[in-house]
DNA sequence: GTCTATAAATCGATAGAC
DNA sequence: GTCTATCGATTTATAGAC
């Protein structure tokens, strides 16, 4: 079912989001103009405003979708029963999920300062909800005596920083495979909280 | 010894650097115009170019100075003798130093993509030199059998990510003092690598 | 839905007076 | 060393033709 040449709305929207995500991650929100995004998709700048009311909404939509999907994807995991296994499951999930979506991860952290206060609060709520998932694991393990975590809130933020850090240096073409990295980090995370 | 009103070069330079550091950290390099920096210092935009050839050099100078000073400050520490004590010393130094200079830390990480390839290489060399300092500690501890660190390079990057993460959430006015945070992180880092 | 054209503001950087 | 004035390019966003 061929369409007229001026009508591609069904695929244009996602292509704009893809281009914006990639370009924001690479050059930064402020450094990427609406014209450059349009050019990457093969449009003139005016056409972008059929898909977003303004540049700010484009950024916020990308960040919000990423954070929402992150929490949803974690909750969709079949939960391991024991705290230690559950922690290992979280470490693996976090590294793999963030590796695949490194552009979105980068933006969701780097561009927080370009959000309005209201939008910032929304993103921070999602982030807190995700951190709470790890905190609950640590608290349960501490209660059972298998972990030694006197401050689960701090520990959850520390461990997430550790795991997210993989994105800053890991490359598919590097010395180690992602599977090997997963093993090393799982070990470190386990030892860091074990009683 | 009063000076004429149009001559403040001795203090204007540092004030420009201070303003640029603070504003780049808060809004991002691309979002801060030379006019805004000048305004913050109380100058017109043209006067800035008596202190920097262009905006790019202003950014690079801030990042280079920060990374150079970081490595120098660490090497100026009186080294603890045992690997475990040396590791604890590194953790404490890293958290304290990065806490005090959080604007510079933020910029040195966030604005890497706004550097020319040559300037980027310079900054990365400093970063690698600093990571090597931690790696050497881990290798020595592993050799002595007090640490269990099969991959010191990976472990050093993981631990640095953990420690730097404090900057993303710690506030002086929060629930914990910096001293308490130092204790918690020292413990986690120690356990993570201990044999 | 996409285009062209345009508005109004801002950008980095320079020239020349003082 | 700082100022004013300015150049030429670029910005976000909108209006209206098709």
Tab-separated table of C-alpha atoms (C1' of nucleotides) in Angstrom:
chain	number	residue	atom	x	y	z
A	1	UNK	CA	0.000	0.000	0.000
A	2	UNK	CA	2.089	2.863	-1.307
A	3	UNK	CA	1.591	6.283	0.192
A	4	UNK	CA	1.935	9.729	-1.306
A	5	UNK	CA	5.425	11.128	-0.960
A	6	UNK	CA	4.474	13.816	1.568
A	7	UNK	CA	2.828	11.462	4.046
A	8	UNK	CA	5.031	9.333	6.275
A	9	UNK	CA	3.718	10.141	9.701
A	10	UNK	CA	3.682	6.553	10.872
A	11	UNK	CA	7.445	6.194	10.597
A	12	UNK	CA	8.581	9.801	10.815
A	13	UNK	CA	7.797	10.131	14.528
A	14	UNK	CA	10.013	7.272	15.663
A	15	UNK	CA	12.770	8.350	13.288
A	16	UNK	CA	12.778	11.812	14.847
A	17	UNK	CA	13.015	10.320	18.320
A	18	UNK	CA	15.854	8.025	17.241
A	19	UNK	CA	17.815	10.877	15.714
A	20	UNK	CA	17.255	13.178	18.680
A	21	UNK	CA	18.304	10.471	21.146
A	22	UNK	CA	21.485	9.702	19.276
A	23	UNK	CA	22.428	13.333	18.644
A	24	UNK	CA	21.613	14.565	22.157
A	25	UNK	CA	23.778	11.780	23.565
A	26	UNK	CA	26.666	12.529	21.251
A	27	UNK	CA	26.752	16.322	21.276
A	28	UNK	CA	24.500	17.411	24.130
A	29	UNK	CA	21.014	18.886	24.120
A	30	UNK	CA	22.073	22.527	23.835
A	31	UNK	CA	24.530	21.807	21.032
A	32	UNK	CA	21.989	20.062	18.780
A	33	UNK	CA	19.674	22.367	16.844
A	34	UNK	CA	16.248	21.467	15.572
A	35	UNK	CA	17.621	21.980	12.057
A	36	UNK	CA	20.291	19.350	12.595
A	37	UNK	CA	17.747	16.848	13.863
A	38	UNK	CA	15.495	17.565	10.884
A	39	UNK	CA	18.443	17.192	8.516
A	40	UNK	CA	19.346	13.807	9.998
A	41	UNK	CA	15.805	12.566	9.360
A	42	UNK	CA	15.602	14.175	5.942
A	43	UNK	CA	13.099	16.894	6.821
A	44	UNK	CA	12.990	20.646	6.929
A	45	UNK	CA	12.904	22.155	10.394
A	46	UNK	CA	9.263	23.220	10.268
A	47	UNK	CA	8.064	19.632	9.897
A	48	UNK	CA	9.441	18.690	13.323
A	49	UNK	CA	6.786	20.799	15.008
A	50	UNK	CA	4.114	18.374	13.787
A	51	UNK	CA	5.611	15.898	16.261
A	52	UNK	CA	6.648	17.973	19.227
A	53	UNK	CA	5.409	21.331	20.549
A	54	UNK	CA	9.000	22.407	21.226
A	55	UNK	CA	12.555	21.205	21.726
A	56	UNK	CA	12.178	20.916	25.494
A	57	UNK	CA	9.278	18.483	25.199
A	58	UNK	CA	11.320	16.374	22.844
A	59	UNK	CA	14.043	15.992	25.471
A	60	UNK	CA	11.664	15.375	28.337
A	61	UNK	CA	9.741	12.737	26.394
A	62	UNK	CA	12.929	10.801	25.716
A	63	UNK	CA	14.006	10.901	29.352
A	64	UNK	CA	10.588	10.043	30.757
A	65	UNK	CA	10.080	7.105	28.405
A	66	UNK	CA	13.495	5.743	29.273
A	67	UNK	CA	12.955	5.909	33.018
A	68	UNK	CA	9.453	4.479	32.844
A	69	UNK	CA	10.573	1.583	30.675
A	70	UNK	CA	13.520	0.892	32.961
A	71	UNK	CA	11.316	0.392	36.022
A	72	UNK	CA	8.772	-1.614	34.034
A	73	UNK	CA	11.450	-3.895	32.586
A	74	UNK	CA	12.898	-4.637	36.018
A	75	UNK	CA	9.510	-5.412	37.519
A	76	UNK	CA	8.809	-7.757	34.609
A	77	UNK	CA	11.723	-9.956	35.675
A	78	UNK	CA	10.817	-13.206	37.380
A	79	UNK	CA	12.125	-12.437	40.895
A	80	UNK	CA	14.770	-14.723	42.354
A	81	UNK	CA	13.836	-15.893	45.838
A	82	UNK	CA	16.975	-15.484	47.893
A	83	UNK	CA	18.360	-11.974	48.523
A	84	UNK	CA	21.800	-12.909	47.235
A	85	UNK	CA	20.414	-14.334	44.002
A	86	UNK	CA	18.097	-11.376	43.696
A	87	UNK	CA	21.043	-8.998	44.036
A	88	UNK	CA	22.990	-10.850	41.365
A	89	UNK	CA	19.903	-10.690	39.185
A	90	UNK	CA	19.704	-6.941	39.666
A	91	UNK	CA	23.386	-6.432	38.828
A	92	UNK	CA	23.057	-8.455	35.651
A	93	UNK	CA	19.831	-6.760	34.609
A	94	UNK	CA	21.172	-3.286	35.281
A	95	UNK	CA	24.411	-3.713	33.347
A	96	UNK	CA	22.774	-5.403	30.366
A	97	UNK	CA	19.830	-3.012	30.143
A	98	UNK	CA	22.016	0.068	30.476
A	99	UNK	CA	24.558	-1.248	27.999
A	100	UNK	CA	21.938	-1.737	25.294
A	101	UNK	CA	20.433	1.713	25.878
A	102	UNK	CA	23.562	3.696	26.567
A	103	UNK	CA	22.406	6.756	24.650
A	104	UNK	CA	19.221	7.041	26.694
A	105	UNK	CA	21.139	6.358	29.918
A	106	UNK	CA	23.634	9.076	29.092
A	107	UNK	CA	20.906	11.618	28.354
A	108	UNK	CA	18.851	10.749	31.425
A	109	UNK	CA	21.869	11.616	33.561
A	110	UNK	CA	23.576	14.425	31.642
A	111	UNK	CA	20.605	16.518	30.649
A	112	UNK	CA	18.810	16.746	33.988
A	113	UNK	CA	19.887	20.363	34.271
A	114	UNK	CA	18.066	21.224	31.053
A	115	UNK	CA	14.688	20.183	32.450
A	116	UNK	CA	12.106	22.511	33.924
A	117	UNK	CA	11.572	22.012	37.680
A	118	UNK	CA	8.316	20.145	37.085
A	119	UNK	CA	9.842	17.817	34.511
A	120	UNK	CA	12.897	17.321	36.701
A	121	UNK	CA	10.674	16.183	39.570
A	122	UNK	CA	9.022	13.585	37.344
A	123	UNK	CA	12.342	12.083	36.271
A	124	UNK	CA	13.664	12.086	39.821
A	125	UNK	CA	10.589	10.188	41.000
A	126	UNK	CA	11.287	7.443	38.497
A	127	UNK	CA	14.919	7.322	39.508
A	128	UNK	CA	14.007	7.039	43.167
A	129	UNK	CA	11.528	4.265	42.376
A	130	UNK	CA	14.260	2.318	40.624
A	131	UNK	CA	16.744	2.821	43.459
A	132	UNK	CA	14.083	1.647	45.883
A	133	UNK	CA	13.957	-1.684	44.100
A	134	UNK	CA	17.599	-2.296	44.946
A	135	UNK	CA	17.216	-0.876	48.430
A	136	UNK	CA	14.428	-3.368	49.185
A	137	UNK	CA	16.698	-6.235	48.162
A	138	UNK	CA	19.448	-4.989	50.450
A	139	UNK	CA	17.064	-4.493	53.365
A	140	UNK	CA	15.638	-7.981	53.036
A	141	UNK	CA	19.122	-9.479	52.893
A	142	UNK	CA	20.194	-7.440	55.906
A	143	UNK	CA	17.134	-8.572	57.847
A	144	UNK	CA	17.921	-12.190	57.053
A	145	UNK	CA	21.511	-11.701	58.163
A	146	UNK	CA	23.011	-12.671	54.811
A	147	UNK	CA	24.015	-9.067	54.028
A	148	UNK	CA	25.811	-6.560	56.209
A	149	UNK	CA	24.351	-3.256	55.016
A	150	UNK	CA	23.895	-0.754	57.838
A	151	UNK	CA	22.555	1.935	55.452
A	152	UNK	CA	20.628	0.364	52.564
A	153	UNK	CA	19.725	3.718	50.999
A	154	UNK	CA	23.363	4.773	50.672
A	155	UNK	CA	24.416	1.290	49.629
A	156	UNK	CA	21.835	1.186	46.845
A	157	UNK	CA	23.075	4.457	45.377
A	158	UNK	CA	26.686	3.331	45.699
A	159	UNK	CA	26.029	0.033	43.943
A	160	UNK	CA	24.019	1.646	41.152
A	161	UNK	CA	26.847	4.108	40.546
A	162	UNK	CA	29.249	1.185	40.367
A	163	UNK	CA	27.120	-0.715	37.866
A	164	UNK	CA	26.264	2.282	35.698
A	165	UNK	CA	29.959	3.086	35.499
A	166	UNK	CA	30.424	0.161	33.120
A	167	UNK	CA	28.913	2.336	30.402
A	168	UNK	CA	31.745	4.852	30.631
A	169	UNK	CA	34.449	2.424	29.564
A	170	UNK	CA	33.016	-0.856	28.216
A	171	UNK	CA	33.254	-1.385	24.448
A	172	UNK	CA	32.138	-4.491	22.559
A	173	UNK	CA	35.503	-4.549	20.829
A	174	UNK	CA	37.512	-4.373	24.058
A	175	UNK	CA	39.576	-6.909	25.953
A	176	UNK	CA	36.638	-8.407	27.839
A	177	UNK	CA	33.236	-9.660	26.727
A	178	UNK	CA	30.141	-8.308	28.417
A	179	UNK	CA	29.669	-11.724	29.985
A	180	UNK	CA	33.093	-11.534	31.614
A	181	UNK	CA	32.380	-8.022	32.844
A	182	UNK	CA	29.102	-9.215	34.307
A	183	UNK	CA	30.927	-11.894	36.268
A	184	UNK	CA	33.537	-9.501	37.639
A	185	UNK	CA	30.982	-6.926	38.720
A	186	UNK	CA	28.625	-9.516	40.181
A	187	UNK	CA	31.482	-10.728	42.333
A	188	UNK	CA	32.445	-7.271	43.535
A	189	UNK	CA	28.856	-6.307	44.315
A	190	UNK	CA	28.272	-9.553	46.182
A	191	UNK	CA	31.410	-9.207	48.290
A	192	UNK	CA	30.702	-5.542	49.021
A	193	UNK	CA	27.446	-6.310	50.852
A	194	UNK	CA	27.967	-9.856	52.126
A	195	UNK	CA	27.919	-10.368	55.898
B	1	UNK	CA	48.112	51.267	45.818
B	2	UNK	CA	44.889	52.136	44.037
B	3	UNK	CA	44.559	51.341	40.382
B	4	UNK	CA	42.668	53.112	37.637
B	5	UNK	CA	39.134	51.896	37.258
B	6	UNK	CA	39.741	50.199	33.920
B	7	UNK	CA	42.605	48.065	35.112
B	8	UNK	CA	41.863	44.979	37.201
B	9	UNK	CA	43.727	42.316	35.314
B	10	UNK	CA	45.192	40.739	38.425
B	11	UNK	CA	41.787	39.720	39.751
B	12	UNK	CA	39.702	39.690	36.591
B	13	UNK	CA	41.320	36.532	35.224
B	14	UNK	CA	40.472	34.329	38.218
B	15	UNK	CA	37.011	35.805	38.432
B	16	UNK	CA	36.336	34.837	34.810
B	17	UNK	CA	37.543	31.299	35.489
B	18	UNK	CA	35.375	31.081	38.604
B	19	UNK	CA	32.285	32.268	36.770
B	20	UNK	CA	32.892	29.998	33.788
B	21	UNK	CA	33.445	26.966	36.029
B	22	UNK	CA	30.275	27.565	37.974
B	23	UNK	CA	28.107	28.360	34.952
B	24	UNK	CA	29.428	25.514	32.787
B	25	UNK	CA	28.703	23.099	35.621
B	26	UNK	CA	25.199	24.442	36.184
B	27	UNK	CA	23.948	24.931	32.637
B	28	UNK	CA	26.441	23.148	30.397
B	29	UNK	CA	29.151	24.505	28.123
B	30	UNK	CA	26.965	24.922	25.038
B	31	UNK	CA	24.207	26.659	26.972
B	32	UNK	CA	26.459	29.346	28.468
B	33	UNK	CA	27.326	32.229	26.160
B	34	UNK	CA	30.390	34.412	26.443
B	35	UNK	CA	28.024	37.314	27.079
B	36	UNK	CA	26.550	35.564	30.111
B	37	UNK	CA	29.988	34.874	31.549
B	38	UNK	CA	31.009	38.482	31.000
B	39	UNK	CA	27.805	39.670	32.645
B	40	UNK	CA	28.430	37.520	35.698
B	41	UNK	CA	31.865	39.082	36.133
B	42	UNK	CA	30.655	42.594	35.359
B	43	UNK	CA	32.328	42.957	31.990
B	44	UNK	CA	31.285	43.432	28.405
B	45	UNK	CA	31.829	40.443	26.164
B	46	UNK	CA	34.783	41.905	24.281
B	47	UNK	CA	36.889	42.127	27.425
B	48	UNK	CA	36.824	38.343	27.855
B	49	UNK	CA	39.070	37.939	24.851
B	50	UNK	CA	41.910	39.586	26.728
B	51	UNK	CA	41.989	36.436	28.859
B	52	UNK	CA	41.184	33.617	26.469
B	53	UNK	CA	41.642	33.280	22.708
B	54	UNK	CA	38.233	31.625	22.422
B	55	UNK	CA	35.499	29.826	24.337
B	56	UNK	CA	36.945	26.386	23.652
B	57	UNK	CA	40.268	27.266	25.286
B	58	UNK	CA	38.407	28.507	28.330
B	59	UNK	CA	36.765	25.117	28.777
B	60	UNK	CA	39.911	23.122	28.095
B	61	UNK	CA	41.946	25.185	30.529
B	62	UNK	CA	39.472	24.503	33.314
B	63	UNK	CA	39.454	20.760	32.644
B	64	UNK	CA	43.211	20.441	32.249
B	65	UNK	CA	43.957	22.383	35.424
B	66	UNK	CA	41.518	20.255	37.372
B	67	UNK	CA	42.946	16.951	36.192
B	68	UNK	CA	46.546	18.057	36.668
B	69	UNK	CA	45.865	19.285	40.177
B	70	UNK	CA	44.026	16.081	41.053
B	71	UNK	CA	46.986	13.871	40.227
B	72	UNK	CA	49.414	16.269	41.909
B	73	UNK	CA	47.319	16.406	45.079
B	74	UNK	CA	47.167	12.621	45.336
B	75	UNK	CA	50.888	12.204	44.825
B	76	UNK	CA	51.492	14.807	47.536
B	77	UNK	CA	49.817	12.542	50.095
B	78	UNK	CA	52.130	10.771	52.486
B	79	UNK	CA	51.648	7.172	51.277
B	80	UNK	CA	50.369	4.594	53.756
B	81	UNK	CA	52.531	1.481	53.805
B	82	UNK	CA	50.087	-1.410	53.726
B	83	UNK	CA	47.870	-1.918	50.635
B	84	UNK	CA	44.690	-1.968	52.699
B	85	UNK	CA	45.550	1.283	54.451
B	86	UNK	CA	46.647	2.774	51.156
B	87	UNK	CA	43.276	1.838	49.622
B	88	UNK	CA	41.402	3.424	52.500
B	89	UNK	CA	43.563	6.493	52.065
B	90	UNK	CA	42.676	6.671	48.382
B	91	UNK	CA	38.952	6.340	49.061
B	92	UNK	CA	39.044	9.112	51.623
B	93	UNK	CA	41.167	11.376	49.451
B	94	UNK	CA	39.005	10.821	46.376
B	95	UNK	CA	35.690	11.522	48.084
B	96	UNK	CA	36.928	14.594	49.929
B	97	UNK	CA	38.777	16.097	46.994
B	98	UNK	CA	35.883	15.538	44.598
B	99	UNK	CA	33.344	16.829	47.074
B	100	UNK	CA	35.146	20.136	47.487
B	101	UNK	CA	35.566	20.576	43.711
B	102	UNK	CA	32.274	19.208	42.510
B	103	UNK	CA	31.820	21.809	39.771
B	104	UNK	CA	35.187	20.991	38.214
B	105	UNK	CA	34.522	17.255	38.590
B	106	UNK	CA	31.186	17.604	36.877
B	107	UNK	CA	32.657	19.536	33.958
B	108	UNK	CA	35.634	17.213	33.540
B	109	UNK	CA	33.206	14.351	33.012
B	110	UNK	CA	30.267	16.002	31.253
B	111	UNK	CA	32.030	18.190	28.754
B	112	UNK	CA	34.480	15.694	27.301
B	113	UNK	CA	32.457	15.609	24.111
B	114	UNK	CA	32.964	19.338	23.592
B	115	UNK	CA	36.739	19.000	23.392
B	116	UNK	CA	38.748	18.828	20.204
B	117	UNK	CA	40.399	15.425	19.629
B	118	UNK	CA	43.799	16.772	20.712
B	119	UNK	CA	42.444	18.314	23.896
B	120	UNK	CA	40.396	15.205	24.620
B	121	UNK	CA	43.530	13.076	24.429
B	122	UNK	CA	45.277	15.307	26.979
B	123	UNK	CA	42.423	15.010	29.479
B	124	UNK	CA	42.170	11.262	28.973
B	125	UNK	CA	45.880	10.880	29.674
B	126	UNK	CA	45.444	12.589	33.030
B	127	UNK	CA	42.449	10.439	33.840
B	128	UNK	CA	44.343	7.280	33.012
B	129	UNK	CA	47.264	8.411	35.155
B	130	UNK	CA	44.934	8.886	38.099
B	131	UNK	CA	43.252	5.505	37.599
B	132	UNK	CA	46.691	3.921	37.430
B	133	UNK	CA	47.406	5.149	40.939
B	134	UNK	CA	44.501	3.090	42.251
B	135	UNK	CA	45.330	0.165	39.996
B	136	UNK	CA	48.842	-0.007	41.421
B	137	UNK	CA	47.442	-0.215	44.944
B	138	UNK	CA	45.140	-3.057	43.943
B	139	UNK	CA	47.928	-4.937	42.160
B	140	UNK	CA	50.257	-4.668	45.119
B	141	UNK	CA	47.518	-5.896	47.463
B	142	UNK	CA	46.696	-8.760	45.141
B	143	UNK	CA	50.354	-9.748	44.931
B	144	UNK	CA	50.583	-9.788	48.714
B	145	UNK	CA	47.448	-11.914	48.915
B	146	UNK	CA	45.527	-9.412	51.026
B	147	UNK	CA	43.237	-8.474	48.100
B	148	UNK	CA	41.366	-10.730	45.689
B	149	UNK	CA	41.330	-8.664	42.510
B	150	UNK	CA	41.681	-10.791	39.375
B	151	UNK	CA	41.411	-7.737	37.075
B	152	UNK	CA	42.925	-4.627	38.724
B	153	UNK	CA	42.231	-2.388	35.730
B	154	UNK	CA	38.495	-3.103	35.771
B	155	UNK	CA	38.393	-2.974	39.555
B	156	UNK	CA	40.030	0.446	39.635
B	157	UNK	CA	37.463	1.893	37.257
B	158	UNK	CA	34.630	0.267	39.177
B	159	UNK	CA	35.835	1.638	42.509
B	160	UNK	CA	36.403	5.124	41.132
B	161	UNK	CA	32.871	5.147	39.710
B	162	UNK	CA	31.579	4.103	43.120
B	163	UNK	CA	33.468	6.857	44.930
B	164	UNK	CA	32.709	9.597	42.414
B	165	UNK	CA	29.033	8.703	42.681
B	166	UNK	CA	28.926	10.359	46.094
B	167	UNK	CA	28.881	13.705	44.296
B	168	UNK	CA	25.541	12.933	42.648
B	169	UNK	CA	23.593	12.689	45.882
B	170	UNK	CA	25.594	13.940	48.880
B	171	UNK	CA	24.543	17.301	50.329
B	172	UNK	CA	26.039	18.988	53.393
B	173	UNK	CA	22.539	19.502	54.736
B	174	UNK	CA	21.520	15.867	54.353
B	175	UNK	CA	20.975	13.043	56.825
B	176	UNK	CA	24.643	12.033	56.992
B	177	UNK	CA	27.839	13.996	57.530
B	178	UNK	CA	30.661	13.610	55.050
B	179	UNK	CA	32.609	11.803	57.748
B	180	UNK	CA	29.857	9.189	58.099
B	181	UNK	CA	29.699	8.780	54.335
B	182	UNK	CA	33.479	8.301	54.231
B	183	UNK	CA	33.193	5.487	56.767
B	184	UNK	CA	30.409	3.708	54.882
B	185	UNK	CA	32.195	3.904	51.544
B	186	UNK	CA	35.547	2.921	53.012
B	187	UNK	CA	33.913	-0.194	54.383
B	188	UNK	CA	32.227	-1.137	51.119
B	189	UNK	CA	35.379	-0.564	49.092
B	190	UNK	CA	37.451	-2.584	51.523
B	191	UNK	CA	35.051	-5.524	51.533
B	192	UNK	CA	34.714	-5.448	47.739
B	193	UNK	CA	38.396	-6.212	47.177
B	194	UNK	CA	39.404	-8.095	50.332
B	195	UNK	CA	40.563	-11.679	49.883
C	1	DG	C1'	2.376	16.303	6.619
C	2	DT	C1'	5.864	18.881	4.510
C	3	DC	C1'	7.454	22.732	2.398
C	4	DT	C1'	9.383	27.768	1.979
C	5	DA	C1'	9.927	32.038	4.028
C	6	DT	C1'	10.433	34.772	7.768
C	7	DA	C1'	10.451	36.872	12.441
C	8	DA	C1'	13.029	38.151	16.458
C	9	DA	C1'	16.633	37.001	19.266
C	10	DT	C1'	21.207	35.387	20.241
C	11	DC	C1'	25.600	33.423	19.114
C	12	DG	C1'	31.195	33.767	18.844
C	13	DA	C1'	34.439	36.760	17.585
C	14	DT	C1'	36.630	41.180	15.891
C	15	DA	C1'	37.798	46.294	15.197
C	16	DG	C1'	38.884	50.424	16.904
C	17	DA	C1'	38.174	54.303	20.372
C	18	DC	C1'	39.736	55.541	24.847
D	1	DG	C1'	42.165	46.507	29.912
D	2	DT	C1'	37.620	47.692	28.872
D	3	DC	C1'	34.414	49.752	26.168
D	4	DT	C1'	30.917	50.256	22.070
D	5	DA	C1'	29.552	48.781	17.761
D	6	DT	C1'	29.162	45.506	14.472
D	7	DC	C1'	29.598	41.353	11.257
D	8	DG	C1'	27.848	37.156	9.683
D	9	DA	C1'	25.966	33.058	11.078
D	10	DT	C1'	22.685	30.547	13.642
D	11	DT	C1'	18.907	29.837	16.856
D	12	DT	C1'	13.690	28.467	18.092
D	13	DA	C1'	9.418	28.879	16.519
D	14	DT	C1'	5.577	30.387	13.463
D	15	DA	C1'	2.689	31.475	9.118
D	16	DG	C1'	0.831	30.151	5.137
D	17	DA	C1'	1.122	27.696	0.482
D	18	DC	C1'	0.463	23.157	-1.338
